[in-house]
Amino acid sequence: MNSPSSAALGRCPIDHQALQRQLAPNGCPVSANAAAFNPFEPAYMQSPGDYLRWAREQEPVFWSPQLGYWVVTRYEDVKAVFRDNILFSPAIALEKITPAPPQVMEILQSYGFAMNRTMVNEDEPDHMERRRLLMDAFLPERLSTFEPMVRSLARQYMDRFVDKGRADLVREMFYEIPLNIALKFLGVPDEGAEQLRQFAVAHTLNTWGRPSPQEQLEIAHNVGRFWQTAQQILDDMRARPDGEGWMYETIRQHLAHPDVVPESYMRSMMMAILAAAHETTSNATANAFLTLLTQRKAWEDICANPALIPNAVEECLRVAGSIIAWRRIATDDAVVGGVRIPKGGKLLVVMASANFDPRHFENPDEVDVYREGAVEHLTFGYGAHQCMGKNIGRMQMRVFLEEFVRRLPHIRLVAGQQIDYLSNTSFRGPSELWVEWDPALNPGRSGSPTAASAEPFYIGPPAKDSIARTVVVRGKHEEGEGLCRIELADPRGGPLPAWSAGAHVDLIAGGFRRKYSLCGPADDRSLLQVVVQREGDGRGGSRHFCDTLEVGQALQLSGPKNLFKLDESARRFVLIAAGIGITPVMAMADRLKRIGKAYEIHYAGRSRRQMALLDRLEREHGGHLTLYVKAEGRRMDLPTVLAHVDGATRVYACGPDRLIDELENLSERWPEGVLHFEHFSADGSALDPAREHAFVAHLKDSDVDVLVPPDKTLLQALQSAGFDVPCDCNEGLCGTCEVAVVEGEVDHRDKVLTKSERAANQRMLACCSRAAGQKIILAL
Ligand code: HEM
Ligand code: FES
């Protein structure tokens, strides 16, 4: 008879004492959650973002005794690790994560297996020199020839099943097309391609999986065969080195620069890229369809407006990327997210967790095809090693979605199917994906299923202008003199996206696009509320929104996006607003009240008639509110308001320049991170080429020089050179386009950085600021 379990006796089944006895290599006790972390159990693959939620919240960098790795889960930490590829070397990216028994090594050796440095696991300076020599084929203009090829294949494959009413999309389309395209891109003949799937699975399990010692033996044979096949392909290609494709370019660069592109690189790369160039895209495509068909509203939105597809691709890469974690090794003692990592420590950086970090993404658990900044996901990695093939992957995913929303918008997932993933740390995609539909309802029966899109196809990240949802004006209310509160709702009565205090949206109507902070109760998903101040002498946007827009009318909205986030960990909050600056402050006050923090609101205005949201402020925050109404002879005295600010206080302010300037002067001796502010508007950020000088931006991580001519912003020059620097306001207001400065004086023209941040000379806003001299060095 079994003895009664400890759980049955009412005791916790986890041996906490045993866990406490486990120590991480930095001497800290290992927590129960960290000890239990096992990326080879199904829950990790089913939803890696959810699986690591506890870590993002409680222990963002932890030691995993089961893996022997430090696991990094928050967005900023993952990005910081990717950013520093000297301190965090990629050398272990392709190392076997499960140590192999000696027989496995013997089997591999019997095939001559000699996997070594490729691109993704090469250190500097060799890596960058090689990357630059081999980058050309990946540039958007070179890739444009592939789009018609992908589209034509997509149509041919769909023709085969479009009338059947049921298909496993992985087997019938998503595996083979990316494979075909990858072979074409590489210049590899497609005979023998059918073996590659089996090989790629073996390679994934061998490198990132945890097979049993017995399974390892079989896998090793397949990996060995894969290696030999790759070598045979390479040798055949080398026999006629004038062929077309990236591997031919590699062979030619090897002949011209054998020291930069050595033989061992070519041999290893041939095998690695045969898997990486298509598995990643096949999986990402299947993940995207699974995501969008599960979130039917998102699918319907892209069917109704296919211009959203490029952004939907990025959103799917964010929530369901095909590479969910990657590896680095610390080359020296390091600190990540406040945790000390000893030299030689191995890191598993989990992009799939970072992509769900609420500190970076507003409302991260929701799939939102309208999400601004979806492109900031880390699924392609970041920095010097960022995926070279990202635009090939994006482009194919986009074409597939475009073809499906046109020809089979009514497909649905076959109910009850089990979605299986290969057990490993890094590569994620369903092995099958069954969909069904009624062929009698195929739109092609009444229209033309193969009509070409008239829009030019743009290769690269999504264009910001296409990412907007339609909302309707549900209500308009005069809030005082020249102030109009606008309530916006979903046209179909559906929920609007969630948002957090400090977030803003862009309203787009009548040829105007303007940013407004959200101020309504954040828990009301049926309405978004903004207050617009009518500016008689402005450029007409505010007048349009206040006067022309009517209740019931539709307009476009992008966002919400939050660049003025509340650090809720502080003890006490001082909220300062002047004029219309009350709107984000109102949302912050609501939030602080809800979470029970100590806060005070200081609100200044010319007269009560010109101050917004007064009724609600007094009703809901009366005990915390001090008003400074100029017409009543009361002015805000900032030194008094800020008399008790200490390191545990956070000051959030929104108002005109003079208020922010005064605050900055007063805050000079405050600890870093106490003051946060948002300006109303930028002035003078427009570029006047006659008054500018050209300069060179040297991108240190990429070892590239970018010339910034007088008539271009740094941001424009970086984007033209293929760097996905995100931007939002384009006028120095929001902080989205920040880049890290390594050296060189900056001519700061933004409204985001504080005086001390400018003095530190470590950051600049690429959309408006420039180099003061002839050259600037950036960490990009
Ligand atoms: C590197 C993801 C498609 C070629 C990487 C890395 C990731 C990644 C995570 C490592 C980044 C780092 O260390 O910072 C993906 C995803 C794809 C995709 C999610 C599809 C959706 C492709 C394709 C190709 C490709 C189609 C080639 C045709 C490469 C290369 C590197 C790389 C050459 C090494 C870059 C370097 O180390 O400098 N990719 N990839 N990838 N990828 Fe991709
Ligand atoms: Fe907003 Fe540059 S894009 S500050």
Short mmCIF file of C-alpha atoms and ligand atoms in Angstrom, two decimals, residues 82 119-120 127 131 138 185 269 273 276-277 280-281 284 317 322-323 326 328 351 379-382 384-389 392-393, ligand 1:
data_model
loop_
_atom_site.label_atom_id
_atom_site.label_comp_id
_atom_site.label_asym_id
_atom_site.label_seq_id
_atom_site.Cartn_x
_atom_site.Cartn_y
_atom_site.Cartn_z
CA PHE A 82 20.84 41.62 -26.60
CA MET A 119 26.81 34.24 -37.82
CA VAL A 120 24.40 34.01 -34.96
CA HIS A 127 30.83 38.76 -36.63
CA ARG A 131 27.65 40.39 -41.43
CA PHE A 138 18.73 40.91 -47.22
CA PHE A 185 16.95 32.75 -51.56
CA MET A 269 26.18 28.03 -41.90
CA ILE A 273 20.56 28.32 -42.44
CA ALA A 276 16.68 28.73 -39.84
CA ALA A 277 15.60 30.24 -43.13
CA THR A 280 11.21 30.18 -38.38
CA THR A 281 8.86 31.51 -41.04
CA ALA A 284 5.60 32.06 -37.33
CA LEU A 317 5.17 37.93 -33.87
CA SER A 322 8.43 31.38 -33.65
CA ILE A 323 11.62 31.94 -31.66
CA TRP A 326 17.65 32.73 -27.17
CA ARG A 328 23.94 34.34 -24.32
CA MET A 351 11.60 37.07 -25.78
CA THR A 379 11.10 38.05 -31.55
CA PHE A 380 13.81 38.94 -34.07
CA GLY A 381 16.30 39.60 -31.28
CA TYR A 382 17.84 43.04 -31.09
CA ALA A 384 24.13 43.54 -33.63
CA HIS A 385 22.74 40.05 -34.19
CA GLN A 386 19.17 41.05 -34.94
CA CYS A 387 17.69 38.67 -37.48
CA MET A 388 19.02 39.40 -40.94
CA GLY A 389 16.08 37.59 -42.54
CA ILE A 392 11.79 37.75 -45.66
CA GLY A 393 9.74 36.32 -42.80
C1 HEM B 1 19.17 35.62 -36.40
C2 HEM B 1 14.43 35.08 -35.49
C3 HEM B 1 13.57 34.40 -40.22
C4 HEM B 1 18.33 34.54 -41.04
C5 HEM B 1 17.97 35.49 -35.76
C6 HEM B 1 17.79 35.60 -34.34
C7 HEM B 1 16.48 35.44 -34.09
C8 HEM B 1 15.80 35.23 -35.34
C9 HEM B 1 15.81 35.47 -32.72
C10 HEM B 1 18.90 35.86 -33.31
C11 HEM B 1 18.90 37.32 -32.99
C12 HEM B 1 19.93 37.77 -31.97
O1 HEM B 1 20.82 37.00 -31.58
O2 HEM B 1 19.83 38.96 -31.56
C13 HEM B 1 13.79 34.87 -36.70
C14 HEM B 1 12.35 34.78 -36.87
C15 HEM B 1 12.10 34.61 -38.21
C16 HEM B 1 13.40 34.57 -38.87
C17 HEM B 1 11.34 34.89 -35.75
C18 HEM B 1 10.82 34.46 -38.96
C19 HEM B 1 9.67 34.93 -38.59
C20 HEM B 1 14.79 34.33 -40.85
C21 HEM B 1 14.98 34.06 -42.25
C22 HEM B 1 16.34 34.08 -42.47
C23 HEM B 1 16.98 34.39 -41.22
C24 HEM B 1 13.85 33.83 -43.24
C25 HEM B 1 17.13 33.89 -43.74
C26 HEM B 1 16.67 33.70 -44.91
C27 HEM B 1 18.95 34.90 -39.87
C28 HEM B 1 20.39 35.12 -39.74
C29 HEM B 1 20.63 35.44 -38.41
C30 HEM B 1 19.34 35.39 -37.74
C31 HEM B 1 21.43 35.02 -40.84
C32 HEM B 1 21.97 35.77 -37.77
C33 HEM B 1 22.18 37.27 -37.67
C34 HEM B 1 23.43 37.66 -36.91
O3 HEM B 1 23.83 36.95 -36.00
O4 HEM B 1 24.01 38.70 -37.26
N1 HEM B 1 16.74 35.27 -36.35
N2 HEM B 1 14.38 34.72 -37.92
N3 HEM B 1 16.02 34.52 -40.26
N4 HEM B 1 18.35 35.09 -38.66
FE1 HEM B 1 16.36 34.97 -38.32
#
